[in-house]
Coordinates of C-alpha atoms in Angstrom, one line a residue:
M850 CA 82.1 8.3 43.1
A851 CA 79.2 10.0 44.8
A852 CA 76.7 12.0 42.9
V853 CA 76.4 15.6 44.0
T854 CA 73.6 18.0 43.2
L855 CA 74.0 21.7 43.8
A856 CA 71.1 24.1 44.0
P857 CA 72.4 27.7 44.0
V858 CA 70.8 30.9 43.0
W859 CA 72.8 33.2 40.8
Q860 CA 72.8 37.0 40.5
S861 CA 75.6 38.0 38.2
E862 CA 76.9 36.7 34.9
S863 CA 80.1 35.6 36.6
E864 CA 78.1 33.5 39.0
R865 CA 76.1 32.1 36.1
S866 CA 79.3 31.1 34.2
Q867 CA 80.5 29.1 37.3
L868 CA 77.4 26.9 36.9
Q869 CA 78.8 25.4 33.7
D870 CA 82.2 24.8 35.3
W871 CA 80.4 22.7 38.0
Q872 CA 78.5 20.8 35.3
D873 CA 81.7 20.1 33.4
Q874 CA 83.1 18.6 36.6
G875 CA 80.1 16.1 36.6
L876 CA 77.9 17.8 39.2
T877 CA 74.2 18.2 38.7
V878 CA 73.2 21.8 38.9
L879 CA 69.7 23.1 39.6
A880 CA 70.0 26.8 39.5
R881 CA 67.7 29.8 39.2
H882 CA 68.3 33.5 38.6
L883 CA 67.8 35.7 41.7
T884 CA 66.8 39.1 40.4
R885 CA 67.1 42.3 42.4
S886 CA 63.3 42.7 42.2
R887 CA 62.8 39.2 43.6
S888 CA 65.1 39.9 46.5
L889 CA 63.3 43.2 47.2
V890 CA 59.9 41.4 47.2
N891 CA 61.3 38.7 49.5
I892 CA 62.5 41.3 52.0
L893 CA 59.2 43.3 51.8
L894 CA 57.2 40.1 52.5
A895 CA 59.5 38.9 55.3
A896 CA 59.4 42.2 57.2
P897 CA 55.9 41.9 58.5
S898 CA 56.1 38.1 59.0
G899 CA 58.8 38.3 61.7
R900 CA 61.0 35.9 59.7
P901 CA 64.7 36.8 59.4
L902 CA 65.3 38.9 56.3
Q903 CA 68.4 36.9 55.5
A904 CA 66.3 33.7 55.5
R905 CA 64.0 35.1 52.8
F906 CA 66.4 37.1 50.8
C907 CA 67.4 34.3 48.3
W908 CA 64.0 32.7 47.9
V909 CA 63.1 31.7 44.4
P910 CA 59.9 29.6 44.3
A911 CA 60.9 27.9 41.1
L912 CA 64.1 26.6 42.6
A913 CA 62.2 25.2 45.6
G914 CA 60.0 23.3 43.1
Q915 CA 63.0 21.9 41.2
L916 CA 64.4 20.7 44.5
R917 CA 61.2 19.1 45.6
Q918 CA 60.9 17.3 42.3
A919 CA 64.6 16.2 42.4
V920 CA 64.3 14.8 45.9
Q921 CA 61.2 12.8 45.2
A922 CA 62.3 11.5 41.7
S923 CA 66.0 10.9 42.3
A924 CA 67.3 7.4 41.4
P925 CA 69.5 6.6 43.2
P926 CA 67.9 8.5 46.1
F927 CA 69.6 11.4 47.8
D928 CA 71.6 10.2 50.8
V929 CA 71.4 13.6 52.6
I930 CA 70.4 17.2 51.9
H931 CA 73.0 19.7 53.1
V932 CA 71.8 23.3 53.5
E933 CA 74.4 25.9 54.2
H934 CA 73.8 29.4 55.6
L935 CA 70.7 31.2 56.8
R936 CA 70.0 32.4 53.3
A937 CA 69.3 28.8 52.1
V938 CA 67.2 27.7 55.1
E939 CA 63.9 28.2 53.3
Y940 CA 64.9 25.6 50.7
G941 CA 65.6 23.1 53.5
V942 CA 62.2 23.8 54.9
A943 CA 60.7 23.2 51.4
V944 CA 62.2 19.7 51.1
R945 CA 62.3 18.7 54.8
G946 CA 60.5 15.4 55.3
L947 CA 59.9 14.7 51.7
P948 CA 60.2 11.0 50.7
G949 CA 63.0 10.2 48.3
N950 CA 62.2 6.9 46.6
G951 CA 60.1 5.7 49.6
R952 CA 62.3 7.0 52.4
R953 CA 62.7 10.3 54.2
V954 CA 65.9 12.0 53.2
P955 CA 67.9 13.4 56.2
L956 CA 68.5 17.2 56.2
V957 CA 71.6 18.8 57.7
W958 CA 71.7 22.5 58.2
D959 CA 75.1 24.1 58.5
S960 CA 74.4 27.3 60.3
V961 CA 77.6 29.2 59.7
E962 CA 77.2 32.2 62.1
C963 CA 79.2 35.0 60.7
I964 CA 76.4 37.3 59.5
S965 CA 75.7 38.7 63.0
M966 CA 79.4 39.3 63.5
L967 CA 79.5 41.2 60.2
F968 CA 76.5 43.3 61.2
E969 CA 78.1 44.0 64.6
Q970 CA 81.3 45.2 63.0
A971 CA 79.4 47.3 60.5
V972 CA 77.5 49.1 63.3
R973 CA 80.7 49.5 65.4
Y974 CA 82.9 50.8 62.6
S975 CA 80.6 52.4 60.1
R976 CA 80.9 56.1 59.6
T977 CA 77.2 56.4 58.7
G978 CA 75.9 54.5 61.7
F979 CA 74.9 51.6 59.5

């Protein structure tokens, strides 16, 4: 059986309780709390940088540090790092190119593009004009 490591952020207690369920299923879980204040700071810092707000929204530096350490110290080494959605892309950037037990670990970014469609629908159908 392949080992799987998940690295989510959690915002609510129901999300936090899911972490234990994943661990009970044998998954390694590296998780950090994403507070509202952290999300606000992330958005405020992203705005003048020109980076997409969605790409910075979920940034928790401590989680990035945990990921870097896990990739570099993992035995057996990670076979691949899978990053899903724009909100997690900064974590992929944080670990891209890191050696995992002497070799570079491949990174796959799954860019599910539904956010722009969601925003388009919100603009089109919102009574407030978004």
